[in-house]
Backbone atoms as SQL, in Angstrom:
CREATE TABLE atoms (id INTEGER PRIMARY KEY, chain TEXT, resi INTEGER, resn TEXT, atom TEXT, x REAL, y REAL, z REAL);
INSERT INTO atoms VALUES
  (1, 'A', 1, 'UNK', 'N', 3.247, -28.098, -40.367),
  (2, 'A', 1, 'UNK', 'CA', 2.083, -27.576, -41.047),
  (3, 'A', 1, 'UNK', 'C', 2.457, -27.414, -42.520),
  (4, 'A', 2, 'UNK', 'N', 1.597, -27.954, -43.386),
  (5, 'A', 2, 'UNK', 'CA', 1.901, -27.818, -44.805),
  (6, 'A', 2, 'UNK', 'C', 1.278, -26.553, -45.390),
  (7, 'A', 3, 'UNK', 'N', 1.623, -26.266, -46.635),
  (8, 'A', 3, 'UNK', 'CA', 1.203, -25.021, -47.274),
  (9, 'A', 3, 'UNK', 'C', -0.316, -24.920, -47.389),
  (10, 'A', 4, 'UNK', 'N', -0.990, -26.009, -47.658),
  (11, 'A', 4, 'UNK', 'CA', -2.448, -26.019, -47.763),
  (12, 'A', 4, 'UNK', 'C', -3.101, -25.625, -46.434),
  (13, 'A', 5, 'UNK', 'N', -2.577, -26.176, -45.352),
  (14, 'A', 5, 'UNK', 'CA', -3.092, -25.823, -44.023),
  (15, 'A', 5, 'UNK', 'C', -2.847, -24.355, -43.723),
  (16, 'A', 6, 'UNK', 'N', -1.687, -23.855, -44.106),
  (17, 'A', 6, 'UNK', 'CA', -1.371, -22.452, -43.879),
  (18, 'A', 6, 'UNK', 'C', -2.295, -21.545, -44.677),
  (19, 'A', 7, 'UNK', 'N', -2.573, -21.917, -45.914),
  (20, 'A', 7, 'UNK', 'CA', -3.492, -21.126, -46.730),
  (21, 'A', 7, 'UNK', 'C', -4.890, -21.108, -46.126),
  (22, 'A', 8, 'UNK', 'N', -5.328, -22.251, -45.634),
  (23, 'A', 8, 'UNK', 'CA', -6.648, -22.329, -44.986),
  (24, 'A', 8, 'UNK', 'C', -6.684, -21.441, -43.738),
  (25, 'A', 9, 'UNK', 'N', -5.653, -21.498, -42.946),
  (26, 'A', 9, 'UNK', 'CA', -5.596, -20.669, -41.742),
  (27, 'A', 9, 'UNK', 'C', -5.481, -19.189, -42.075),
  (28, 'A', 10, 'UNK', 'N', -4.882, -18.886, -43.198),
  (29, 'A', 10, 'UNK', 'CA', -4.755, -17.496, -43.608),
  (30, 'A', 10, 'UNK', 'C', -6.127, -16.838, -43.760),
  (31, 'A', 11, 'UNK', 'N', -7.061, -17.524, -44.368),
  (32, 'A', 11, 'UNK', 'CA', -8.409, -16.979, -44.512),
  (33, 'A', 11, 'UNK', 'C', -9.091, -16.813, -43.171),
  (34, 'A', 12, 'UNK', 'N', -8.941, -17.801, -42.293),
  (35, 'A', 12, 'UNK', 'CA', -9.539, -17.701, -40.961),
  (36, 'A', 12, 'UNK', 'C', -8.920, -16.551, -40.176),
  (37, 'A', 13, 'UNK', 'N', -7.623, -16.365, -40.348),
  (38, 'A', 13, 'UNK', 'CA', -6.934, -15.268, -39.672),
  (39, 'A', 13, 'UNK', 'C', -7.461, -13.921, -40.149),
  (40, 'A', 14, 'UNK', 'N', -7.697, -13.787, -41.441),
  (41, 'A', 14, 'UNK', 'CA', -8.241, -12.538, -41.981),
  (42, 'A', 14, 'UNK', 'C', -9.622, -12.249, -41.388),
  (43, 'A', 15, 'UNK', 'N', -10.454, -13.267, -41.308),
  (44, 'A', 15, 'UNK', 'CA', -11.801, -13.095, -40.741),
  (45, 'A', 15, 'UNK', 'C', -11.701, -12.685, -39.277),
  (46, 'A', 16, 'UNK', 'N', -10.846, -13.366, -38.512),
  (47, 'A', 16, 'UNK', 'CA', -10.679, -13.031, -37.097),
  (48, 'A', 16, 'UNK', 'C', -10.164, -11.613, -36.931),
  (49, 'A', 17, 'UNK', 'N', -9.212, -11.232, -37.756),
  (50, 'A', 17, 'UNK', 'CA', -8.648, -9.881, -37.706),
  (51, 'A', 17, 'UNK', 'C', -9.736, -8.838, -37.951),
  (52, 'A', 18, 'UNK', 'N', -10.543, -9.054, -38.983),
  (53, 'A', 18, 'UNK', 'CA', -11.629, -8.120, -39.281),
  (54, 'A', 18, 'UNK', 'C', -12.621, -8.043, -38.127),
  (55, 'A', 19, 'UNK', 'N', -12.980, -9.192, -37.554),
  (56, 'A', 19, 'UNK', 'CA', -13.947, -9.195, -36.451),
  (57, 'A', 19, 'UNK', 'C', -13.416, -8.428, -35.242),
  (58, 'A', 20, 'UNK', 'N', -12.129, -8.574, -34.975),
  (59, 'A', 20, 'UNK', 'CA', -11.549, -7.882, -33.831),
  (60, 'A', 20, 'UNK', 'C', -11.480, -6.383, -34.074),
  (61, 'A', 21, 'UNK', 'N', -10.923, -5.988, -35.205),
  (62, 'A', 21, 'UNK', 'CA', -10.707, -4.561, -35.449),
  (63, 'A', 21, 'UNK', 'C', -11.982, -3.808, -35.820),
  (64, 'A', 22, 'UNK', 'N', -12.995, -4.526, -36.307),
  (65, 'A', 22, 'UNK', 'CA', -14.290, -3.881, -36.573),
  (66, 'A', 22, 'UNK', 'C', -15.228, -4.059, -35.382),
  (67, 'A', 23, 'UNK', 'N', -14.739, -4.765, -34.361),
  (68, 'A', 23, 'UNK', 'CA', -15.480, -4.993, -33.111),
  (69, 'A', 23, 'UNK', 'C', -16.858, -5.593, -33.382),
  (70, 'A', 24, 'UNK', 'N', -16.837, -6.720, -34.086),
  (71, 'A', 24, 'UNK', 'CA', -18.047, -7.455, -34.418),
  (72, 'A', 24, 'UNK', 'C', -17.991, -8.827, -33.769),
  (73, 'A', 25, 'UNK', 'N', -19.132, -9.400, -33.505),
  (74, 'A', 25, 'UNK', 'CA', -19.184, -10.756, -32.990),
  (75, 'A', 25, 'UNK', 'C', -19.268, -10.797, -31.476),
  (76, 'A', 26, 'UNK', 'N', -19.370, -12.024, -30.978),
  (77, 'A', 26, 'UNK', 'CA', -19.471, -12.230, -29.530),
  (78, 'A', 26, 'UNK', 'C', -18.225, -11.704, -28.832),
  (79, 'A', 27, 'UNK', 'N', -18.465, -11.041, -27.706),
  (80, 'A', 27, 'UNK', 'CA', -17.361, -10.534, -26.913),
  (81, 'A', 27, 'UNK', 'C', -16.800, -9.219, -27.405),
  (82, 'A', 28, 'UNK', 'N', -17.435, -8.623, -28.394),
  (83, 'A', 28, 'UNK', 'CA', -16.887, -7.392, -28.968),
  (84, 'A', 28, 'UNK', 'C', -16.858, -6.237, -27.974),
  (85, 'A', 29, 'UNK', 'N', -17.666, -6.324, -26.914),
  (86, 'A', 29, 'UNK', 'CA', -17.645, -5.272, -25.902),
  (87, 'A', 29, 'UNK', 'C', -16.413, -5.369, -24.988),
  (88, 'A', 30, 'UNK', 'N', -15.586, -6.384, -25.197),
  (89, 'A', 30, 'UNK', 'CA', -14.358, -6.541, -24.408),
  (90, 'A', 30, 'UNK', 'C', -13.108, -6.227, -25.240),
  (91, 'A', 31, 'UNK', 'N', -13.269, -5.465, -26.288),
  (92, 'A', 31, 'UNK', 'CA', -12.151, -5.191, -27.191),
  (93, 'A', 31, 'UNK', 'C', -11.600, -3.775, -27.062),
  (94, 'A', 32, 'UNK', 'N', -11.800, -3.147, -25.929),
  (95, 'A', 32, 'UNK', 'CA', -11.291, -1.801, -25.728),
  (96, 'A', 32, 'UNK', 'C', -9.788, -1.705, -25.869),
  (97, 'A', 33, 'UNK', 'N', -9.097, -2.793, -25.635),
  (98, 'A', 33, 'UNK', 'CA', -7.634, -2.819, -25.724),
  (99, 'A', 33, 'UNK', 'C', -7.131, -2.641, -27.144),
  (100, 'A', 34, 'UNK', 'N', -7.982, -2.886, -28.137),
  (101, 'A', 34, 'UNK', 'CA', -7.545, -2.821, -29.533),
  (102, 'A', 34, 'UNK', 'C', -7.039, -1.426, -29.895),
  (103, 'A', 35, 'UNK', 'N', -7.678, -0.402, -29.352),
  (104, 'A', 35, 'UNK', 'CA', -7.333, 0.984, -29.696),
  (105, 'A', 35, 'UNK', 'C', -6.276, 1.598, -28.767),
  (106, 'A', 36, 'UNK', 'N', -5.760, 0.812, -27.825),
  (107, 'A', 36, 'UNK', 'CA', -4.732, 1.345, -26.942),
  (108, 'A', 36, 'UNK', 'C', -3.430, 1.517, -27.711),
  (109, 'A', 37, 'UNK', 'N', -2.624, 2.455, -27.422),
  (110, 'A', 37, 'UNK', 'CA', -2.725, 3.461, -26.378),
  (111, 'A', 37, 'UNK', 'C', -3.364, 4.771, -26.855),
  (112, 'A', 38, 'UNK', 'N', -3.955, 4.769, -28.035),
  (113, 'A', 38, 'UNK', 'CA', -4.505, 6.017, -28.576),
  (114, 'A', 38, 'UNK', 'C', -5.827, 6.413, -27.933),
  (115, 'A', 39, 'UNK', 'N', -6.722, 5.464, -27.800),
  (116, 'A', 39, 'UNK', 'CA', -8.038, 5.754, -27.257),
  (117, 'A', 39, 'UNK', 'C', -8.228, 5.038, -25.930),
  (118, 'A', 40, 'UNK', 'N', -8.474, 5.822, -24.896),
  (119, 'A', 40, 'UNK', 'CA', -8.744, 5.256, -23.585),
  (120, 'A', 40, 'UNK', 'C', -9.523, 6.294, -22.781),
  (121, 'A', 41, 'UNK', 'N', -10.091, 5.869, -21.677),
  (122, 'A', 41, 'UNK', 'CA', -10.865, 6.761, -20.814),
  (123, 'A', 41, 'UNK', 'C', -9.878, 7.603, -19.992),
  (124, 'A', 42, 'UNK', 'N', -9.642, 8.804, -20.445),
  (125, 'A', 42, 'UNK', 'CA', -8.646, 9.668, -19.806),
  (126, 'A', 42, 'UNK', 'C', -9.051, 10.079, -18.394),
  (127, 'A', 43, 'UNK', 'N', -10.356, 10.227, -18.153),
  (128, 'A', 43, 'UNK', 'CA', -10.820, 10.555, -16.796),
  (129, 'A', 43, 'UNK', 'C', -10.572, 9.394, -15.847),
  (130, 'A', 44, 'UNK', 'N', -10.841, 8.189, -16.295),
  (131, 'A', 44, 'UNK', 'CA', -10.585, 7.005, -15.450),
  (132, 'A', 44, 'UNK', 'C', -9.083, 6.866, -15.195),
  (133, 'A', 45, 'UNK', 'N', -8.279, 7.094, -16.206),
  (134, 'A', 45, 'UNK', 'CA', -6.826, 7.026, -16.052),
  (135, 'A', 45, 'UNK', 'C', -6.351, 8.046, -15.016),
  (136, 'A', 46, 'UNK', 'N', -6.904, 9.244, -15.052),
  (137, 'A', 46, 'UNK', 'CA', -6.545, 10.283, -14.080),
  (138, 'A', 46, 'UNK', 'C', -6.933, 9.848, -12.666),
  (139, 'A', 47, 'UNK', 'N', -8.102, 9.194, -12.520),
  (140, 'A', 47, 'UNK', 'CA', -8.519, 8.713, -11.202),
  (141, 'A', 47, 'UNK', 'C', -7.569, 7.625, -10.694),
  (142, 'A', 48, 'UNK', 'N', -7.148, 6.737, -11.569),
  (143, 'A', 48, 'UNK', 'CA', -6.215, 5.683, -11.183),
  (144, 'A', 48, 'UNK', 'C', -4.879, 6.278, -10.757),
  (145, 'A', 49, 'UNK', 'N', -4.365, 7.231, -11.516),
  (146, 'A', 49, 'UNK', 'CA', -3.097, 7.886, -11.161),
  (147, 'A', 49, 'UNK', 'C', -3.209, 8.609, -9.820),
  (148, 'A', 50, 'UNK', 'N', -4.359, 9.266, -9.572),
  (149, 'A', 50, 'UNK', 'CA', -4.573, 9.955, -8.304),
  (150, 'A', 50, 'UNK', 'C', -4.602, 8.962, -7.145),
  (151, 'A', 51, 'UNK', 'N', -5.318, 7.845, -7.335),
  (152, 'A', 51, 'UNK', 'CA', -5.372, 6.825, -6.283),
  (153, 'A', 51, 'UNK', 'C', -3.984, 6.251, -6.024),
  (154, 'A', 52, 'UNK', 'N', -3.219, 5.991, -7.083),
  (155, 'A', 52, 'UNK', 'CA', -1.863, 5.455, -6.926),
  (156, 'A', 52, 'UNK', 'C', -0.979, 6.434, -6.168),
  (157, 'A', 53, 'UNK', 'N', -1.116, 7.708, -6.460),
  (158, 'A', 53, 'UNK', 'CA', -0.333, 8.738, -5.770),
  (159, 'A', 53, 'UNK', 'C', -0.673, 8.780, -4.284),
  (160, 'A', 54, 'UNK', 'N', -1.977, 8.691, -3.971),
  (161, 'A', 54, 'UNK', 'CA', -2.394, 8.682, -2.561),
  (162, 'A', 54, 'UNK', 'C', -1.861, 7.455, -1.837),
  (163, 'A', 55, 'UNK', 'N', -1.940, 6.301, -2.475),
  (164, 'A', 55, 'UNK', 'CA', -1.443, 5.066, -1.860),
  (165, 'A', 55, 'UNK', 'C', 0.052, 5.190, -1.592),
  (166, 'A', 56, 'UNK', 'N', 0.804, 5.659, -2.582),
  (167, 'A', 56, 'UNK', 'CA', 2.256, 5.790, -2.411),
  (168, 'A', 56, 'UNK', 'C', 2.605, 6.766, -1.288),
  (169, 'A', 57, 'UNK', 'N', 1.864, 7.856, -1.172),
  (170, 'A', 57, 'UNK', 'CA', 2.221, 8.878, -0.192),
  (171, 'A', 57, 'UNK', 'C', 1.734, 8.559, 1.218),
  (172, 'A', 58, 'UNK', 'N', 0.746, 7.685, 1.369),
  (173, 'A', 58, 'UNK', 'CA', 0.168, 7.413, 2.681),
  (174, 'A', 58, 'UNK', 'C', 0.366, 5.970, 3.158),
  (175, 'A', 59, 'UNK', 'N', 1.077, 5.163, 2.399),
  (176, 'A', 59, 'UNK', 'CA', 1.162, 3.740, 2.738),
  (177, 'A', 59, 'UNK', 'C', 2.585, 3.223, 2.630),
  (178, 'A', 60, 'UNK', 'N', 2.897, 2.291, 3.500),
  (179, 'A', 60, 'UNK', 'CA', 4.176, 1.595, 3.395),
  (180, 'A', 60, 'UNK', 'C', 4.040, 0.398, 2.470),
  (181, 'A', 61, 'UNK', 'N', 2.813, -0.147, 2.406),
  (182, 'A', 61, 'UNK', 'CA', 2.593, -1.346, 1.607),
  (183, 'A', 61, 'UNK', 'C', 1.169, -1.355, 1.058),
  (184, 'A', 62, 'UNK', 'N', 1.019, -2.037, -0.062),
  (185, 'A', 62, 'UNK', 'CA', -0.286, -2.267, -0.689),
  (186, 'A', 62, 'UNK', 'C', -0.516, -3.766, -0.691),
  (187, 'A', 63, 'UNK', 'N', -1.680, -4.189, -0.215),
  (188, 'A', 63, 'UNK', 'CA', -2.019, -5.607, -0.240),
  (189, 'A', 63, 'UNK', 'C', -3.117, -5.783, -1.274),
  (190, 'A', 64, 'UNK', 'N', -2.838, -6.589, -2.290),
  (191, 'A', 64, 'UNK', 'CA', -3.809, -6.896, -3.334),
  (192, 'A', 64, 'UNK', 'C', -4.548, -8.151, -2.882),
  (193, 'A', 65, 'UNK', 'N', -5.861, -8.033, -2.751),
  (194, 'A', 65, 'UNK', 'CA', -6.679, -9.159, -2.298),
  (195, 'A', 65, 'UNK', 'C', -7.546, -9.618, -3.460),
  (196, 'A', 66, 'UNK', 'N', -7.483, -10.894, -3.775),
  (197, 'A', 66, 'UNK', 'CA', -8.318, -11.415, -4.836),
  (198, 'A', 66, 'UNK', 'C', -7.877, -12.808, -5.235),
  (199, 'A', 67, 'UNK', 'N', -8.736, -13.439, -6.011),
  (200, 'A', 67, 'UNK', 'CA', -8.414, -14.753, -6.568),
  (201, 'A', 67, 'UNK', 'C', -8.691, -14.698, -8.062),
  (202, 'A', 68, 'UNK', 'N', -8.104, -15.591, -8.790),
  (203, 'A', 68, 'UNK', 'CA', -8.348, -15.649, -10.229),
  (204, 'A', 68, 'UNK', 'C', -7.936, -14.367, -10.921),
  (205, 'A', 69, 'UNK', 'N', -8.811, -13.873, -11.787),
  (206, 'A', 69, 'UNK', 'CA', -8.507, -12.701, -12.587),
  (207, 'A', 69, 'UNK', 'C', -8.289, -11.444, -11.788),
  (208, 'A', 70, 'UNK', 'N', -9.004, -11.283, -10.679),
  (209, 'A', 70, 'UNK', 'CA', -8.844, -10.064, -9.887),
  (210, 'A', 70, 'UNK', 'C', -7.468, -10.009, -9.239),
  (211, 'A', 71, 'UNK', 'N', -6.909, -11.128, -8.957),
  (212, 'A', 71, 'UNK', 'CA', -5.552, -11.190, -8.412),
  (213, 'A', 71, 'UNK', 'C', -4.527, -11.171, -9.545),
  (214, 'A', 72, 'UNK', 'N', -4.726, -12.006, -10.554),
  (215, 'A', 72, 'UNK', 'CA', -3.734, -12.154, -11.616),
  (216, 'A', 72, 'UNK', 'C', -3.626, -10.902, -12.478),
  (217, 'A', 73, 'UNK', 'N', -4.744, -10.242, -12.744),
  (218, 'A', 73, 'UNK', 'CA', -4.706, -9.019, -13.534),
  (219, 'A', 73, 'UNK', 'C', -3.895, -7.943, -12.844),
  (220, 'A', 74, 'UNK', 'N', -4.180, -7.745, -11.556),
  (221, 'A', 74, 'UNK', 'CA', -3.432, -6.746, -10.789),
  (222, 'A', 74, 'UNK', 'C', -1.959, -7.122, -10.709),
  (223, 'A', 75, 'UNK', 'N', -1.686, -8.374, -10.447),
  (224, 'A', 75, 'UNK', 'CA', -0.287, -8.793, -10.305),
  (225, 'A', 75, 'UNK', 'C', 0.477, -8.638, -11.610),
  (226, 'A', 76, 'UNK', 'N', -0.140, -9.034, -12.715),
  (227, 'A', 76, 'UNK', 'CA', 0.569, -8.921, -13.997),
  (228, 'A', 76, 'UNK', 'C', 0.846, -7.472, -14.351),
  (229, 'A', 77, 'UNK', 'N', -0.110, -6.581, -14.093),
  (230, 'A', 77, 'UNK', 'CA', 0.109, -5.152, -14.379),
  (231, 'A', 77, 'UNK', 'C', 1.213, -4.590, -13.492),
  (232, 'A', 78, 'UNK', 'N', 1.165, -4.918, -12.196),
  (233, 'A', 78, 'UNK', 'CA', 2.182, -4.414, -11.261),
  (234, 'A', 78, 'UNK', 'C', 3.562, -4.928, -11.649),
  (235, 'A', 79, 'UNK', 'N', 3.653, -6.210, -11.968),
  (236, 'A', 79, 'UNK', 'CA', 4.963, -6.780, -12.315),
  (237, 'A', 79, 'UNK', 'C', 5.469, -6.252, -13.652),
  (238, 'A', 80, 'UNK', 'N', 4.575, -6.004, -14.586),
  (239, 'A', 80, 'UNK', 'CA', 5.000, -5.496, -15.897),
  (240, 'A', 80, 'UNK', 'C', 5.495, -4.060, -15.811),
  (241, 'A', 81, 'UNK', 'N', 4.931, -3.286, -14.888),
  (242, 'A', 81, 'UNK', 'CA', 5.237, -1.860, -14.832),
  (243, 'A', 81, 'UNK', 'C', 6.216, -1.487, -13.721),
  (244, 'A', 82, 'UNK', 'N', 6.646, -2.462, -12.930),
  (245, 'A', 82, 'UNK', 'CA', 7.514, -2.166, -11.792),
  (246, 'A', 82, 'UNK', 'C', 8.894, -2.788, -11.973),
  (247, 'A', 83, 'UNK', 'N', 9.805, -2.341, -11.166),
  (248, 'A', 83, 'UNK', 'CA', 11.129, -2.945, -11.083),
  (249, 'A', 83, 'UNK', 'C', 10.946, -4.369, -10.572),
  (250, 'A', 84, 'UNK', 'N', 11.745, -5.284, -11.054),
  (251, 'A', 84, 'UNK', 'CA', 11.623, -6.692, -10.640),
  (252, 'A', 84, 'UNK', 'C', 11.719, -6.885, -9.134),
  (253, 'A', 85, 'UNK', 'N', 12.478, -6.014, -8.467),
  (254, 'A', 85, 'UNK', 'CA', 12.680, -6.144, -7.020),
  (255, 'A', 85, 'UNK', 'C', 12.176, -4.899, -6.300),
  (256, 'A', 86, 'UNK', 'N', 11.009, -4.415, -6.726),
  (257, 'A', 86, 'UNK', 'CA', 10.478, -3.166, -6.158),
  (258, 'A', 86, 'UNK', 'C', 10.300, -3.224, -4.648),
  (259, 'A', 87, 'UNK', 'N', 10.015, -4.386, -4.090),
  (260, 'A', 87, 'UNK', 'CA', 9.820, -4.481, -2.641),
  (261, 'A', 87, 'UNK', 'C', 11.131, -4.294, -1.876),
  (262, 'A', 88, 'UNK', 'N', 12.250, -4.424, -2.544),
  (263, 'A', 88, 'UNK', 'CA', 13.530, -4.259, -1.861),
  (264, 'A', 88, 'UNK', 'C', 14.145, -2.873, -2.076),
  (265, 'A', 89, 'UNK', 'N', 13.483, -2.026, -2.831),
  (266, 'A', 89, 'UNK', 'CA', 14.037, -0.703, -3.134),
  (267, 'A', 89, 'UNK', 'C', 13.439, 0.313, -2.185),
  (268, 'A', 90, 'UNK', 'N', 14.282, 1.007, -1.463),
  (269, 'A', 90, 'UNK', 'CA', 13.817, 2.020, -0.506),
  (270, 'A', 90, 'UNK', 'C', 13.049, 3.116, -1.237),
  (271, 'A', 91, 'UNK', 'N', 11.943, 3.510, -0.667),
  (272, 'A', 91, 'UNK', 'CA', 11.136, 4.570, -1.255),
  (273, 'A', 91, 'UNK', 'C', 9.975, 4.048, -2.096),
  (274, 'A', 92, 'UNK', 'N', 10.023, 2.783, -2.495),
  (275, 'A', 92, 'UNK', 'CA', 8.928, 2.185, -3.249),
  (276, 'A', 92, 'UNK', 'C', 7.882, 1.659, -2.268),
  (277, 'A', 93, 'UNK', 'N', 6.620, 1.758, -2.617),
  (278, 'A', 93, 'UNK', 'CA', 5.577, 1.141, -1.815),
  (279, 'A', 93, 'UNK', 'C', 5.645, -0.360, -2.058),
  (280, 'A', 94, 'UNK', 'N', 5.744, -1.114, -0.985),
  (281, 'A', 94, 'UNK', 'CA', 5.814, -2.570, -1.123),
  (282, 'A', 94, 'UNK', 'C', 4.450, -3.110, -1.520),
  (283, 'A', 95, 'UNK', 'N', 4.436, -4.182, -2.311),
  (284, 'A', 95, 'UNK', 'CA', 3.195, -4.801, -2.771),
  (285, 'A', 95, 'UNK', 'C', 3.201, -6.266, -2.356),
  (286, 'A', 96, 'UNK', 'N', 2.098, -6.683, -1.730),
  (287, 'A', 96, 'UNK', 'CA', 1.923, -8.070, -1.309),
  (288, 'A', 96, 'UNK', 'C', 0.557, -8.551, -1.768),
  (289, 'A', 97, 'UNK', 'N', 0.380, -9.861, -1.789),
  (290, 'A', 97, 'UNK', 'CA', -0.841, -10.449, -2.340),
  (291, 'A', 97, 'UNK', 'C', -1.493, -11.369, -1.310),
  (292, 'A', 98, 'UNK', 'N', -2.796, -11.286, -1.218),
  (293, 'A', 98, 'UNK', 'CA', -3.574, -12.141, -0.319),
  (294, 'A', 98, 'UNK', 'C', -4.819, -12.600, -1.064),
  (295, 'A', 99, 'UNK', 'N', -5.214, -13.809, -0.815),
  (296, 'A', 99, 'UNK', 'CA', -6.411, -14.332, -1.456),
  (297, 'A', 99, 'UNK', 'C', -6.090, -15.459, -2.416),
  (298, 'A', 100, 'UNK', 'N', -4.930, -15.379, -3.059),
  (299, 'A', 100, 'UNK', 'CA', -4.530, -16.445, -3.973),
  (300, 'A', 100, 'UNK', 'C', -4.005, -17.644, -3.206),
  (301, 'A', 101, 'UNK', 'N', -3.809, -17.462, -1.901),
  (302, 'A', 101, 'UNK', 'CA', -3.248, -18.508, -1.063),
  (303, 'A', 101, 'UNK', 'C', -4.138, -18.645, 0.174),
  (304, 'A', 102, 'UNK', 'N', -4.706, -19.816, 0.380),
  (305, 'A', 102, 'UNK', 'CA', -5.621, -19.990, 1.520),
  (306, 'A', 102, 'UNK', 'C', -4.908, -20.501, 2.776),
  (307, 'A', 103, 'UNK', 'N', -3.594, -20.539, 2.724),
  (308, 'A', 103, 'UNK', 'CA', -2.832, -21.020, 3.868),
  (309, 'A', 103, 'UNK', 'C', -2.914, -20.016, 5.018),
  (310, 'A', 104, 'UNK', 'N', -3.305, -20.502, 6.192),
  (311, 'A', 104, 'UNK', 'CA', -3.353, -19.626, 7.356),
  (312, 'A', 104, 'UNK', 'C', -1.949, -19.167, 7.741),
  (313, 'A', 105, 'UNK', 'N', -0.948, -19.996, 7.489),
  (314, 'A', 105, 'UNK', 'CA', 0.436, -19.616, 7.761),
  (315, 'A', 105, 'UNK', 'C', 0.846, -18.443, 6.876),
  (316, 'A', 106, 'UNK', 'N', 0.481, -18.508, 5.598),
  (317, 'A', 106, 'UNK', 'CA', 0.809, -17.414, 4.673),
  (318, 'A', 106, 'UNK', 'C', 0.173, -16.117, 5.151),
  (319, 'A', 107, 'UNK', 'N', -1.095, -16.156, 5.524),
  (320, 'A', 107, 'UNK', 'CA', -1.784, -14.931, 5.966),
  (321, 'A', 107, 'UNK', 'C', -1.202, -14.417, 7.279),
  (322, 'A', 108, 'UNK', 'N', -0.837, -15.326, 8.173),
  (323, 'A', 108, 'UNK', 'CA', -0.199, -14.901, 9.424),
  (324, 'A', 108, 'UNK', 'C', 1.127, -14.198, 9.147),
  (325, 'A', 109, 'UNK', 'N', 1.913, -14.797, 8.254),
  (326, 'A', 109, 'UNK', 'CA', 3.199, -14.177, 7.880),
  (327, 'A', 109, 'UNK', 'C', 2.967, -12.824, 7.215),
  (328, 'A', 110, 'UNK', 'N', 1.957, -12.717, 6.399),
  (329, 'A', 110, 'UNK', 'CA', 1.651, -11.449, 5.729),
  (330, 'A', 110, 'UNK', 'C', 1.328, -10.368, 6.764),
  (331, 'A', 111, 'UNK', 'N', 0.499, -10.686, 7.742),
  (332, 'A', 111, 'UNK', 'CA', 0.147, -9.697, 8.758),
  (333, 'A', 111, 'UNK', 'C', 1.339, -9.306, 9.645),
  (334, 'A', 112, 'UNK', 'N', 2.256, -10.253, 9.835),
  (335, 'A', 112, 'UNK', 'CA', 3.458, -9.948, 10.633),
  (336, 'A', 112, 'UNK', 'C', 4.323, -8.950, 9.892);
């Protein structure tokens, strides 16, 4: 990339930055992440923590069911916030995934 291209992109970057941080333009209602971790729905966060506590105390395993974003979003959050080998650590609630794989063998093994 030459200097002229970089200068041109610099202006576009400034415009994009302003649109994101001023929450203007299409999709602006999906920019709640911009203010994290300072601004978030504290009541919703408390509900999530309460649900997680109940799952951990009453379950041996959690099965995440979904495809696409509903599966990948949950998986990425769990993997980012957990030990790499959380399923092998005693005392941790094991996490498994269903829905991303349509194999009947996979589902049979999961239920076993």
